[in-house]
CSV table of C-alpha atoms and ligand atoms in Angstrom, one decimal:
chain,number,residue,atom,x,y,z
A,1,MET,CA,-118.2,-55.8,82.5
A,2,LEU,CA,-119.4,-58.3,85.1
A,3,GLN,CA,-122.8,-59.9,84.2
A,4,LEU,CA,-124.5,-59.5,87.5
A,5,GLN,CA,-128.2,-60.2,88.1
A,6,ASP,CA,-128.1,-57.1,90.4
A,7,PRO,CA,-125.5,-54.7,89.0
A,8,SER,CA,-126.0,-52.3,92.0
A,9,LEU,CA,-124.0,-54.8,94.1
A,10,LEU,CA,-120.9,-53.6,92.3
A,11,GLU,CA,-120.5,-50.6,94.6
A,12,THR,CA,-117.3,-48.6,94.2
A,13,ARG,CA,-117.9,-45.8,96.8
A,14,ALA,CA,-117.0,-45.9,100.4
A,15,PHE,CA,-119.7,-46.7,102.9
A,16,ILE,CA,-119.4,-44.2,105.7
A,17,GLY,CA,-122.0,-43.9,108.4
A,18,GLY,CA,-124.8,-45.3,106.3
A,19,ALA,CA,-124.1,-43.2,103.2
A,20,TRP,CA,-122.2,-44.1,100.0
A,21,ILE,CA,-119.5,-41.5,99.5
A,22,ALA,CA,-117.2,-41.1,96.5
A,23,ARG,CA,-113.7,-39.9,97.1
A,24,ASP,CA,-111.5,-38.2,94.5
A,25,THR,CA,-108.6,-40.6,94.7
A,26,GLN,CA,-109.4,-44.0,93.3
A,27,ILE,CA,-107.9,-47.5,93.8
A,28,ASP,CA,-107.5,-49.6,90.7
A,29,VAL,CA,-109.0,-53.1,91.4
A,30,ARG,CA,-107.4,-55.6,89.1
A,31,ASN,CA,-108.4,-59.0,88.0
A,32,PRO,CA,-105.4,-61.3,88.8
A,33,VAL,CA,-106.1,-63.5,85.7
A,34,SER,CA,-106.0,-60.7,83.1
A,35,GLY,CA,-104.3,-58.0,85.1
A,36,ARG,CA,-107.1,-55.7,83.8
A,37,VAL,CA,-108.7,-53.0,85.9
A,38,ILE,CA,-112.2,-54.1,86.7
A,39,ALA,CA,-113.3,-51.3,88.9
A,40,GLN,CA,-112.1,-48.0,90.4
A,41,VAL,CA,-112.9,-47.7,94.1
A,42,SER,CA,-112.9,-44.7,96.4
A,43,ASP,CA,-109.6,-44.5,98.3
A,44,CYS,CA,-110.3,-43.4,101.8
A,45,ALA,CA,-107.9,-41.3,103.9
A,46,ALA,CA,-107.2,-41.6,107.6
A,47,ALA,CA,-109.6,-38.6,108.1
A,48,ASP,CA,-112.4,-40.8,106.8
A,49,ALA,CA,-111.6,-43.3,109.6
A,50,THR,CA,-111.9,-40.5,112.1
A,51,LEU,CA,-115.3,-39.5,110.7
A,52,ALA,CA,-116.5,-43.1,110.5
A,53,ILE,CA,-115.4,-43.7,114.2
A,54,ASP,CA,-117.3,-40.6,115.3
A,55,LEU,CA,-120.5,-41.8,113.6
A,56,ALA,CA,-120.0,-45.3,114.9
A,57,TYR,CA,-119.5,-43.9,118.4
A,58,ALA,CA,-122.8,-42.1,118.2
A,59,ALA,CA,-124.7,-45.0,116.7
A,60,GLN,CA,-123.3,-47.8,118.9
A,61,PRO,CA,-125.3,-47.2,122.1
A,62,VAL,CA,-128.5,-47.1,120.1
A,63,TRP,CA,-127.7,-50.4,118.4
A,64,ALA,CA,-126.7,-51.9,121.8
A,65,ALA,CA,-130.0,-50.8,123.3
A,66,LEU,CA,-132.0,-52.8,120.9
A,67,THR,CA,-133.1,-56.2,122.1
A,68,ALA,CA,-130.9,-59.1,121.3
A,69,GLY,CA,-133.8,-60.5,119.3
A,70,GLU,CA,-133.9,-57.3,117.2
A,71,ARG,CA,-130.2,-57.6,116.4
A,72,ALA,CA,-130.7,-61.3,115.6
A,73,ASP,CA,-133.5,-60.5,113.2
A,74,PHE,CA,-131.3,-58.0,111.4
A,75,LEU,CA,-128.5,-60.6,111.1
A,76,ARG,CA,-131.0,-63.2,109.8
A,77,ARG,CA,-132.3,-60.8,107.1
A,78,TRP,CA,-128.7,-60.0,106.1
A,79,HIS,CA,-127.8,-63.7,105.9
A,80,ASP,CA,-130.8,-64.4,103.7
A,81,LEU,CA,-129.9,-61.5,101.3
A,82,VAL,CA,-126.3,-62.8,101.1
A,83,VAL,CA,-127.5,-66.3,100.3
A,84,GLN,CA,-130.1,-65.0,97.7
A,85,ASN,CA,-127.3,-63.0,96.0
A,86,ALA,CA,-124.6,-65.7,96.3
A,87,ASP,CA,-124.1,-66.0,92.6
A,88,ASP,CA,-123.5,-62.3,92.1
A,89,LEU,CA,-121.3,-62.1,95.2
A,90,ALA,CA,-119.2,-65.0,93.9
A,91,LEU,CA,-118.7,-63.4,90.5
A,92,ILE,CA,-117.5,-60.2,92.2
A,93,LEU,CA,-115.2,-62.2,94.5
A,94,THR,CA,-113.6,-64.2,91.6
A,95,ALA,CA,-113.2,-61.1,89.5
A,96,GLU,CA,-111.2,-59.2,92.2
A,97,MET,CA,-109.4,-62.1,93.8
A,98,GLY,CA,-109.1,-64.8,91.2
A,99,LYS,CA,-110.1,-67.9,93.0
A,100,PRO,CA,-112.2,-70.4,91.0
A,101,LEU,CA,-115.9,-69.5,90.9
A,102,ALA,CA,-117.0,-72.7,92.7
A,103,GLU,CA,-114.6,-71.8,95.5
A,104,ALA,CA,-115.9,-68.2,95.6
A,105,ARG,CA,-119.4,-69.5,95.9
A,106,SER,CA,-118.4,-71.8,98.8
A,107,GLU,CA,-116.7,-68.8,100.5
A,108,ILE,CA,-119.9,-66.7,100.2
A,109,LEU,CA,-121.9,-69.5,101.9
A,110,TYR,CA,-119.2,-70.1,104.5
A,111,GLY,CA,-119.3,-66.4,105.3
A,112,ALA,CA,-123.1,-66.5,105.5
A,113,GLY,CA,-122.7,-69.4,107.9
A,114,TYR,CA,-121.1,-67.0,110.4
A,115,ILE,CA,-123.9,-64.5,110.0
A,116,ALA,CA,-126.5,-67.2,110.6
A,117,TRP,CA,-124.5,-68.6,113.6
A,118,TYR,CA,-124.2,-65.2,115.3
A,119,ALA,CA,-127.9,-64.4,114.6
A,120,GLU,CA,-128.5,-67.4,116.8
A,121,GLU,CA,-125.7,-66.6,119.3
A,122,ALA,CA,-126.9,-62.9,119.7
A,123,ARG,CA,-129.7,-64.3,121.9
A,124,ARG,CA,-127.4,-66.3,124.1
A,125,ILE,CA,-125.1,-63.6,125.5
A,126,TYR,CA,-126.1,-64.5,129.0
A,127,GLY,CA,-125.0,-62.8,132.3
A,128,GLU,CA,-124.4,-64.7,135.5
A,129,ILE,CA,-125.5,-64.6,139.1
A,130,LEU,CA,-122.8,-65.9,141.4
A,131,PRO,CA,-123.1,-67.6,144.8
A,132,PRO,CA,-122.0,-64.7,147.0
A,133,HIS,CA,-119.1,-64.7,149.5
A,134,ARG,CA,-121.3,-63.0,152.2
A,135,SER,CA,-125.0,-63.4,153.0
A,136,ASP,CA,-125.6,-59.7,152.6
A,137,MET,CA,-124.1,-59.6,149.1
A,138,ARG,CA,-125.5,-60.4,145.7
A,139,LEU,CA,-123.0,-60.8,142.8
A,140,LEU,CA,-123.8,-60.4,139.1
A,141,VAL,CA,-121.8,-60.6,135.9
A,142,LEU,CA,-123.0,-58.6,132.9
A,143,ARG,CA,-121.6,-59.2,129.4
A,144,GLN,CA,-121.6,-55.9,127.5
A,145,PRO,CA,-120.5,-54.9,124.0
A,146,VAL,CA,-116.9,-53.6,123.9
A,147,GLY,CA,-118.1,-50.5,121.9
A,148,VAL,CA,-116.7,-49.4,118.5
A,149,VAL,CA,-114.5,-52.0,116.7
A,150,GLY,CA,-112.0,-51.5,114.0
A,151,ALA,CA,-111.8,-54.5,111.6
A,152,ILE,CA,-108.9,-55.0,109.2
A,153,THR,CA,-109.1,-57.9,106.7
A,154,PRO,CA,-106.9,-59.5,104.0
A,155,TRP,CA,-107.4,-60.2,100.3
A,156,ASN,CA,-107.5,-64.0,100.4
A,157,PHE,CA,-111.0,-64.4,101.7
A,158,PRO,CA,-112.6,-61.0,100.7
A,159,ASN,CA,-116.0,-62.0,101.9
A,160,ALA,CA,-115.6,-64.5,104.7
A,161,MET,CA,-112.9,-62.7,106.7
A,162,ILE,CA,-115.0,-59.6,107.1
A,163,ALA,CA,-118.3,-61.6,107.7
A,164,ARG,CA,-116.4,-63.5,110.5
A,165,LYS,CA,-115.8,-60.2,112.2
A,166,LEU,CA,-118.9,-58.2,111.5
A,167,ALA,CA,-121.4,-60.9,112.5
A,168,PRO,CA,-120.2,-61.5,116.1
A,169,ALA,CA,-119.5,-57.8,116.6
A,170,LEU,CA,-122.9,-56.7,115.5
A,171,ALA,CA,-124.5,-59.5,117.4
A,172,ALA,CA,-122.8,-58.4,120.6
A,173,GLY,CA,-124.0,-54.8,120.1
A,174,CYS,CA,-120.8,-53.3,118.8
A,175,ALA,CA,-120.5,-50.8,115.9
A,176,VAL,CA,-117.7,-51.5,113.3
A,177,VAL,CA,-115.5,-49.5,111.1
A,178,ALA,CA,-113.9,-51.9,108.6
A,179,LYS,CA,-111.0,-51.6,106.3
A,180,PRO,CA,-110.8,-54.3,103.6
A,181,ALA,CA,-107.6,-55.1,101.7
A,182,ALA,CA,-107.0,-52.6,98.9
A,183,GLU,CA,-106.7,-55.5,96.4
A,184,THR,CA,-110.2,-56.8,97.1
A,185,PRO,CA,-112.6,-54.0,98.4
A,186,LEU,CA,-115.6,-54.9,96.2
A,187,SER,CA,-116.8,-58.0,98.1
A,188,SER,CA,-116.8,-56.1,101.4
A,189,LEU,CA,-118.7,-53.1,99.8
A,190,ALA,CA,-121.3,-55.6,98.4
A,191,LEU,CA,-121.7,-57.0,101.9
A,192,GLY,CA,-122.2,-53.5,103.2
A,193,MET,CA,-124.8,-52.9,100.6
A,194,LEU,CA,-126.8,-55.9,101.7
A,195,ALA,CA,-126.4,-55.0,105.3
A,196,MET,CA,-128.0,-51.6,104.5
A,197,ARG,CA,-130.8,-53.3,102.7
A,198,ALA,CA,-131.3,-55.6,105.6
A,199,GLY,CA,-132.0,-52.6,107.7
A,200,LEU,CA,-128.8,-51.9,109.6
A,201,PRO,CA,-129.1,-48.4,111.2
A,202,ALA,CA,-126.8,-45.7,109.8
A,203,GLY,CA,-123.5,-45.4,111.5
A,204,VAL,CA,-123.3,-48.9,112.9
A,205,LEU,CA,-121.1,-50.1,110.0
A,206,SER,CA,-118.7,-48.2,107.8
A,207,ILE,CA,-116.5,-49.8,105.1
A,208,LEU,CA,-113.4,-47.9,104.1
A,209,PRO,CA,-111.4,-49.1,101.1
A,210,SER,CA,-108.0,-47.5,101.4
A,211,THR,CA,-104.4,-47.8,100.2
A,212,ASP,CA,-103.3,-46.0,103.3
A,213,ALA,CA,-103.4,-49.1,105.5
A,214,GLN,CA,-100.8,-47.6,107.8
A,215,GLY,CA,-102.7,-44.3,108.3
A,216,ILE,CA,-106.0,-46.1,109.0
A,217,GLY,CA,-104.3,-48.6,111.3
A,218,GLN,CA,-102.7,-45.8,113.3
A,219,GLU,CA,-106.1,-44.0,113.6
A,220,PHE,CA,-107.7,-47.2,114.9
A,221,CYS,CA,-104.9,-47.5,117.5
A,222,GLN,CA,-104.9,-43.9,118.5
A,223,ASN,CA,-108.5,-42.9,118.5
A,224,PRO,CA,-109.9,-43.5,122.0
A,225,LYS,CA,-113.4,-43.8,120.8
A,226,LEU,CA,-112.4,-47.1,119.1
A,227,ARG,CA,-112.1,-49.7,121.8
A,228,LYS,CA,-111.0,-52.8,120.0
A,229,ILE,CA,-109.2,-53.9,116.8
A,230,SER,CA,-109.9,-57.2,115.1
A,231,PHE,CA,-107.2,-58.0,112.5
A,232,THR,CA,-106.6,-60.8,110.1
A,233,GLY,CA,-103.4,-60.8,108.1
A,234,SER,CA,-99.6,-61.3,108.5
A,235,THR,CA,-97.9,-61.8,111.8
A,236,ASN,CA,-95.7,-58.9,110.9
A,237,VAL,CA,-98.6,-56.4,110.7
A,238,GLY,CA,-100.1,-58.0,113.8
A,239,ARG,CA,-96.9,-57.1,115.7
A,240,ILE,CA,-97.1,-53.6,114.4
A,241,LEU,CA,-100.8,-53.2,115.5
A,242,MET,CA,-100.0,-54.8,118.9
A,243,ALA,CA,-97.2,-52.3,119.5
A,244,GLN,CA,-99.3,-49.4,118.4
A,245,ALA,CA,-102.3,-50.5,120.4
A,246,ALA,CA,-100.2,-50.6,123.6
A,247,GLY,CA,-100.5,-46.8,124.0
A,248,GLN,CA,-104.2,-47.2,124.9
A,249,ILE,CA,-104.2,-50.8,126.1
A,250,LYS,CA,-106.6,-51.5,123.3
A,251,LYS,CA,-108.2,-54.9,123.0
A,252,LEU,CA,-107.0,-57.0,120.1
A,253,SER,CA,-108.1,-60.0,118.2
A,254,LEU,CA,-105.4,-61.3,115.8
A,255,GLU,CA,-105.7,-64.0,113.2
A,256,LEU,CA,-102.1,-64.2,111.9
A,257,GLY,CA,-99.9,-66.4,109.8
A,258,GLY,CA,-99.4,-70.2,110.1
A,259,ASN,CA,-96.9,-72.9,109.1
A,260,ALA,CA,-99.2,-75.9,109.1
A,261,PRO,CA,-97.7,-79.4,109.3
A,262,PHE,CA,-99.6,-82.2,107.6
A,263,ILE,CA,-98.5,-85.5,109.0
A,264,VAL,CA,-99.0,-88.9,107.4
A,265,PHE,CA,-98.3,-92.0,109.5
A,266,ASP,CA,-97.6,-95.4,107.9
A,267,ASP,CA,-101.0,-96.8,109.0
A,268,ALA,CA,-103.0,-94.0,107.2
A,269,ASP,CA,-105.4,-94.5,104.3
A,270,LEU,CA,-103.0,-93.1,101.7
A,271,ASP,CA,-105.7,-92.2,99.1
A,272,ALA,CA,-107.6,-90.3,101.8
A,273,ALA,CA,-104.4,-88.6,102.9
A,274,VAL,CA,-103.6,-87.5,99.3
A,275,GLN,CA,-107.1,-86.1,98.9
A,276,GLY,CA,-106.9,-84.3,102.2
A,277,CYS,CA,-103.4,-83.0,101.3
A,278,ILE,CA,-104.7,-81.6,98.0
A,279,GLN,CA,-107.6,-79.9,99.7
A,280,SER,CA,-105.5,-78.4,102.5
A,281,LYS,CA,-102.5,-77.5,100.3
A,282,PHE,CA,-104.0,-76.3,97.1
A,283,ARG,CA,-107.3,-74.6,98.2
A,284,ASN,CA,-107.2,-71.0,97.1
A,285,ALA,CA,-103.9,-71.8,95.3
A,286,GLY,CA,-102.3,-72.3,98.7
A,287,GLN,CA,-103.2,-68.8,99.8
A,288,THR,CA,-104.8,-69.5,103.1
A,289,CYS,CA,-103.4,-69.2,106.6
A,290,VAL,CA,-104.5,-72.8,107.4
A,291,CYS,CA,-103.0,-74.2,104.2
A,292,THR,CA,-100.6,-77.1,104.7
A,293,ASN,CA,-97.0,-75.7,104.5
A,294,ARG,CA,-94.9,-78.8,105.5
A,295,ILE,CA,-95.9,-82.3,104.6
A,296,TYR,CA,-94.3,-84.9,106.9
A,297,VAL,CA,-94.5,-88.5,105.6
A,298,GLN,CA,-93.3,-91.6,107.5
A,299,ASP,CA,-90.4,-93.5,105.9
A,300,SER,CA,-92.1,-96.7,105.0
A,301,ILE,CA,-94.9,-95.1,103.0
A,302,HIS,CA,-93.0,-92.1,101.8
A,303,ASP,CA,-92.5,-93.1,98.2
A,304,ALA,CA,-96.0,-94.6,97.8
A,305,PHE,CA,-97.5,-91.3,99.1
A,306,VAL,CA,-95.3,-89.1,97.0
A,307,ASN,CA,-96.2,-91.1,93.8
A,308,LYS,CA,-99.9,-90.7,94.5
A,309,LEU,CA,-99.5,-87.0,95.4
A,310,VAL,CA,-97.6,-86.2,92.2
A,311,THR,CA,-100.1,-88.0,90.1
A,312,ALA,CA,-103.0,-86.1,91.7
A,313,VAL,CA,-101.2,-82.7,91.5
A,314,LYS,CA,-100.4,-83.2,87.8
A,315,LYS,CA,-104.2,-83.5,87.2
A,316,LEU,CA,-105.0,-80.2,88.7
A,317,ARG,CA,-106.4,-77.8,86.1
A,318,THR,CA,-104.7,-74.5,86.1
A,319,GLY,CA,-103.7,-71.5,83.9
A,320,ASP,CA,-106.0,-69.1,82.1
A,321,VAL,CA,-108.5,-71.8,81.1
A,322,PRO,CA,-112.3,-71.9,81.8
A,323,ASP,CA,-113.1,-73.6,85.1
A,324,TYR,CA,-109.5,-73.6,86.4
A,325,GLU,CA,-109.2,-75.4,89.7
A,326,ILE,CA,-106.0,-73.6,90.8
A,327,GLY,CA,-106.3,-69.9,90.4
A,328,PRO,CA,-103.7,-67.2,90.0
A,329,LEU,CA,-101.6,-65.8,92.8
A,330,ILE,CA,-102.6,-62.4,94.0
A,331,SER,CA,-99.5,-60.4,93.0
A,332,GLU,CA,-96.0,-60.4,91.5
A,333,ALA,CA,-94.6,-60.3,95.0
A,334,ALA,CA,-96.5,-63.5,95.8
A,335,ILE,CA,-95.0,-65.2,92.7
A,336,ALA,CA,-91.6,-64.0,93.6
A,337,LYS,CA,-91.9,-65.6,97.1
A,338,VAL,CA,-93.0,-68.9,95.7
A,339,GLN,CA,-90.1,-68.9,93.1
A,340,ALA,CA,-87.6,-68.0,95.9
A,341,HIS,CA,-88.8,-70.9,98.0
A,342,VAL,CA,-88.5,-73.4,95.1
A,343,ALA,CA,-85.0,-72.0,94.2
A,344,ASP,CA,-83.8,-72.2,97.9
A,345,ALA,CA,-85.1,-75.7,98.4
A,346,CYS,CA,-83.6,-77.0,95.1
A,347,ALA,CA,-80.2,-75.3,95.9
A,348,LYS,CA,-80.2,-77.1,99.2
A,349,GLY,CA,-80.9,-80.6,97.8
A,350,ALA,CA,-84.7,-80.8,97.4
A,351,GLN,CA,-86.0,-82.7,94.4
A,352,LEU,CA,-88.6,-81.0,92.1
A,353,ARG,CA,-91.1,-83.7,91.3
A,354,CYS,CA,-93.6,-81.6,89.3
A,355,GLY,CA,-94.4,-77.9,88.6
A,356,GLY,CA,-91.9,-75.4,89.8
A,357,THR,CA,-92.5,-72.9,87.0
A,358,ARG,CA,-94.5,-69.8,86.4
A,359,LEU,CA,-97.3,-70.1,83.9
A,360,GLU,CA,-99.1,-67.3,82.0
A,361,GLY,CA,-100.2,-64.3,83.9
A,362,GLN,CA,-100.0,-64.8,87.6
A,363,PHE,CA,-100.5,-68.5,87.6
A,364,PHE,CA,-97.9,-70.8,89.1
A,365,ALA,CA,-97.8,-74.5,88.3
A,366,PRO,CA,-98.8,-76.7,91.2
A,367,THR,CA,-95.5,-78.0,92.6
A,368,VAL,CA,-94.3,-81.0,94.6
A,369,LEU,CA,-90.9,-80.9,96.2
A,370,THR,CA,-89.4,-83.8,98.1
A,371,GLU,CA,-86.3,-84.4,100.3
A,372,MET,CA,-87.1,-81.2,102.2
A,373,THR,CA,-85.1,-80.4,105.3
A,374,GLY,CA,-85.3,-78.0,108.2
A,375,LEU,CA,-82.6,-75.9,106.7
A,376,MET,CA,-84.8,-74.8,103.8
A,377,ASP,CA,-86.7,-71.5,104.0
A,378,MET,CA,-90.0,-73.2,103.5
A,379,SER,CA,-89.6,-75.1,106.7
A,380,SER,CA,-89.9,-71.8,108.7
A,381,GLN,CA,-91.8,-69.5,106.3
A,382,GLU,CA,-95.3,-69.7,105.0
A,383,SER,CA,-95.1,-70.0,101.2
A,384,PHE,CA,-98.7,-68.9,100.5
A,385,GLY,CA,-98.6,-70.6,97.1
A,386,PRO,CA,-99.2,-74.0,95.4
A,387,LEU,CA,-96.0,-75.6,96.7
A,388,ALA,CA,-96.3,-79.1,98.3
A,389,ALA,CA,-93.1,-79.6,100.3
A,390,VAL,CA,-92.6,-83.2,101.5
A,391,PHE,CA,-90.3,-84.0,104.5
A,392,ARG,CA,-89.5,-87.6,105.7
A,393,PHE,CA,-89.8,-88.7,109.3
A,394,SER,CA,-89.2,-91.9,111.2
A,395,THR,CA,-90.8,-91.6,114.7
A,396,GLU,CA,-93.8,-90.0,116.3
A,397,LYS,CA,-91.5,-88.1,118.7
A,398,GLU,CA,-89.4,-86.7,115.9
A,399,VAL,CA,-92.4,-85.5,113.9
A,400,VAL,CA,-94.0,-83.9,116.9
A,401,ALA,CA,-90.8,-82.0,117.6
A,402,ALA,CA,-90.5,-80.9,113.9
A,403,SER,CA,-94.1,-79.9,113.7
A,404,ASN,CA,-93.8,-77.7,116.8
A,405,ASP,CA,-90.5,-76.2,115.8
A,406,THR,CA,-92.0,-73.0,114.6
A,407,GLU,CA,-93.1,-69.6,116.0
A,408,PHE,CA,-96.5,-70.2,114.5
A,409,GLY,CA,-99.3,-72.3,115.9
A,410,LEU,CA,-102.4,-72.1,113.7
A,411,ALA,CA,-103.6,-75.3,111.9
A,412,SER,CA,-102.1,-78.8,111.8
A,413,TYR,CA,-103.3,-82.1,110.2
A,414,VAL,CA,-102.7,-85.7,111.1
A,415,TYR,CA,-103.5,-88.9,109.1
A,416,THR,CA,-103.5,-92.2,111.1
A,417,LYS,CA,-105.9,-94.9,112.0
A,418,ASP,CA,-104.5,-95.5,115.5
A,419,MET,CA,-106.9,-94.0,118.1
A,420,ASN,CA,-104.2,-93.9,120.7
A,421,ARG,CA,-101.9,-91.9,118.4
A,422,ILE,CA,-104.7,-89.6,117.4
A,423,TRP,CA,-105.2,-88.6,121.1
A,424,ARG,CA,-101.4,-88.2,121.6
A,425,MET,CA,-101.1,-86.1,118.5
A,426,MET,CA,-104.1,-83.9,119.3
A,427,GLU,CA,-102.6,-83.1,122.7
A,428,ALA,CA,-99.0,-82.8,121.6
A,429,LEU,CA,-99.3,-80.5,118.6
A,430,GLU,CA,-98.8,-76.9,119.5
A,431,HIS,CA,-101.3,-75.5,117.1
A,432,GLY,CA,-104.8,-74.0,117.7
A,433,MET,CA,-106.5,-76.4,115.4
A,434,VAL,CA,-105.9,-80.0,114.5
A,435,GLY,CA,-107.5,-81.8,111.5
A,436,VAL,CA,-107.6,-85.6,112.1
A,437,ASN,CA,-108.0,-87.5,108.9
A,438,THR,CA,-109.3,-84.4,107.2
A,439,GLY,CA,-107.8,-81.5,105.3
A,440,LEU,CA,-110.8,-79.2,105.8
A,441,ILE,CA,-111.4,-77.8,109.3
A,442,SER,CA,-113.0,-74.4,108.9
A,443,THR,CA,-116.6,-74.0,110.1
A,444,GLU,CA,-118.6,-71.3,111.9
A,445,VAL,CA,-119.5,-74.0,114.5
A,446,ALA,CA,-115.9,-74.2,115.8
A,447,PRO,CA,-113.4,-71.8,117.3
A,448,PHE,CA,-111.0,-70.8,114.6
A,449,GLY,CA,-107.7,-69.3,115.8
A,450,GLY,CA,-104.1,-69.7,116.7
A,451,ILE,CA,-101.7,-70.0,119.6
A,452,LYS,CA,-98.0,-68.8,119.8
A,453,GLN,CA,-97.4,-66.1,117.2
A,454,SER,CA,-100.4,-67.1,115.1
A,455,GLY,CA,-102.7,-64.9,117.1
A,456,LEU,CA,-105.1,-64.0,119.9
A,457,GLY,CA,-108.8,-64.7,120.2
A,458,ARG,CA,-111.1,-67.0,118.3
A,459,GLU,CA,-113.6,-66.5,115.4
A,460,GLY,CA,-116.7,-68.8,115.2
A,461,SER,CA,-118.5,-70.9,117.8
A,462,ARG,CA,-119.9,-69.6,121.1
A,463,HIS,CA,-116.3,-68.5,122.0
A,464,GLY,CA,-116.2,-66.0,119.1
A,465,ILE,CA,-118.6,-63.7,120.8
A,466,GLU,CA,-116.2,-63.3,123.8
A,467,ASP,CA,-113.9,-61.2,121.6
A,468,TYR,CA,-116.6,-58.5,121.4
A,469,VAL,CA,-117.9,-58.4,125.0
A,470,ASP,CA,-116.5,-57.0,128.3
A,471,LEU,CA,-117.4,-58.6,131.6
A,472,LYS,CA,-118.7,-56.3,134.2
A,473,TYR,CA,-119.1,-57.5,137.8
A,474,ALA,CA,-121.6,-55.9,140.0
A,475,CYS,CA,-121.4,-56.4,143.8
A,476,MET,CA,-124.7,-55.5,145.5
A,477,ARG,CA,-125.2,-55.2,149.2
A,478,ILE,CA,-128.7,-55.9,150.5
A,479,ASP,CA,-130.1,-55.7,154.0
A,480,PRO,CA,-130.4,-59.2,155.4
A,481,GLN,CA,-133.7,-59.8,157.2
B,1,ADP,P1,-101.0,-59.9,103.3
B,1,ADP,O1,-99.5,-60.2,103.2
B,1,ADP,O2,-101.9,-61.0,103.3
B,1,ADP,O3,-101.5,-58.8,102.4
B,1,ADP,P2,-101.0,-58.0,105.4
B,1,ADP,O4,-100.9,-58.2,106.9
B,1,ADP,O5,-100.0,-57.1,104.8
B,1,ADP,O6,-101.2,-59.4,104.8
B,1,ADP,O7,-102.4,-57.3,105.1
B,1,ADP,C1,-103.6,-57.6,105.8
B,1,ADP,C2,-104.4,-56.4,106.0
B,1,ADP,O8,-103.7,-55.5,106.8
B,1,ADP,C3,-104.7,-55.6,104.7
B,1,ADP,O9,-106.0,-55.0,104.9
B,1,ADP,C4,-103.7,-54.5,104.7
B,1,ADP,O10,-104.1,-53.4,104.0
B,1,ADP,C5,-103.6,-54.2,106.2
B,1,ADP,N1,-102.3,-53.6,106.6
B,1,ADP,C6,-101.1,-53.7,106.1
B,1,ADP,N2,-100.2,-52.9,106.8
B,1,ADP,C7,-100.9,-52.4,107.8
B,1,ADP,C8,-100.5,-51.5,108.9
B,1,ADP,N3,-99.3,-51.1,109.0
B,1,ADP,N4,-101.5,-51.1,109.7
B,1,ADP,C9,-102.7,-51.6,109.6
B,1,ADP,N5,-103.1,-52.4,108.6
B,1,ADP,C10,-102.2,-52.8,107.7
């Protein structure tokens, strides 16, 4: 059905220990625009995770024993194949997830950026020699791969979320067993296909599509051969994994939910702020963990900002039309959540300035709500949809308190021209990332991640490799002369 230049990238079997294996049970993968089944993918059981972990456990020491340069060369070849096949990968991604094709292509290149970055970083996993505490001692610190890693990824970035985990893990010398979201397994399988073509040794990577997320999650937590779990998804599932992983004190990296504030002060460039707000709020139809969830606008410019925002939002092309800019939501449950947030806000006094309704299929009209208050559900819950919720504020102190009044701490955004205020805000916001006069912050060059209940660990930058290495300290006594 998909017009791919290389149809073999549409792989529907599981990738276990270097082999493509079909399972009897199938997952129906649906296109969120049409609702039609576009592929049937092998549905792996928890026993497949056990098998994949065994194979990874055998392969990992061999992979780790390669030189850093050899692992870097593999990552570079893999990166090049991803870029060469970006058009096909984007088509597959849009077909299973629904985001606009241009956004899908950007995601493929964004994911490839992490692979290129960690191809470079693989060669820089340096140890240390410390000044000793005694003249007859020599102290060394080794940085060694943690071992076999279990990766669990969500549906909203079917390519980049898995690339962000595989690249640093493989660079560090780990082997990975990955479970993509059941809604969007095709992009990860295509990445696995390209990894195989790039020469990744059998066993170092397995990709297990599955509807038994709970069973596979439990196997990851309980199998002692698997030493670390890297998860991106909801805070709720993050809590479950953390509790389950306690039994073996298993290492965890968690990229969880957010509740991003987007703050516009009265000295901001309003047109730039509106543009940044559209990018941050409506990218991926609002279905990203760094998406703006609460827009705080200072009193004196509130109405001017809202007028510009509503005008811009009304122009966004959406619905089942060619080249839509705002794609469908992933599921009926996602639509129900957005509808509930609109109904709750309106019942408590919010004003609906545009949108607010479901369109054909799983599309939802881009929406602006004003006169929002802290009593409304959306002030504490991530809507994960195309809802722009505008709150008023008067003072810097008030907006800092409101922005931090959440269990989450992932992304935040500030628009102002005052350099002193920029510094104060960067330091005061209790969020792992701050966008200053920009609504786009994600890059492989920087450490992506949250504080508070938004997660543990970082992805990207030189810090991202730390999640996949253990420090080992060696204390060596020598005979002094
Ligand atoms: P979302 O709401 O974005 O789907 P989830 O946290 O439910 O976020 O899902 C993210 C990933 O976690 C998916 O791959 C999903 O299959 C997986 N998952 C869901 N529940 C569990 C669980 N109990 N244990 C392990 N993984 C899970």
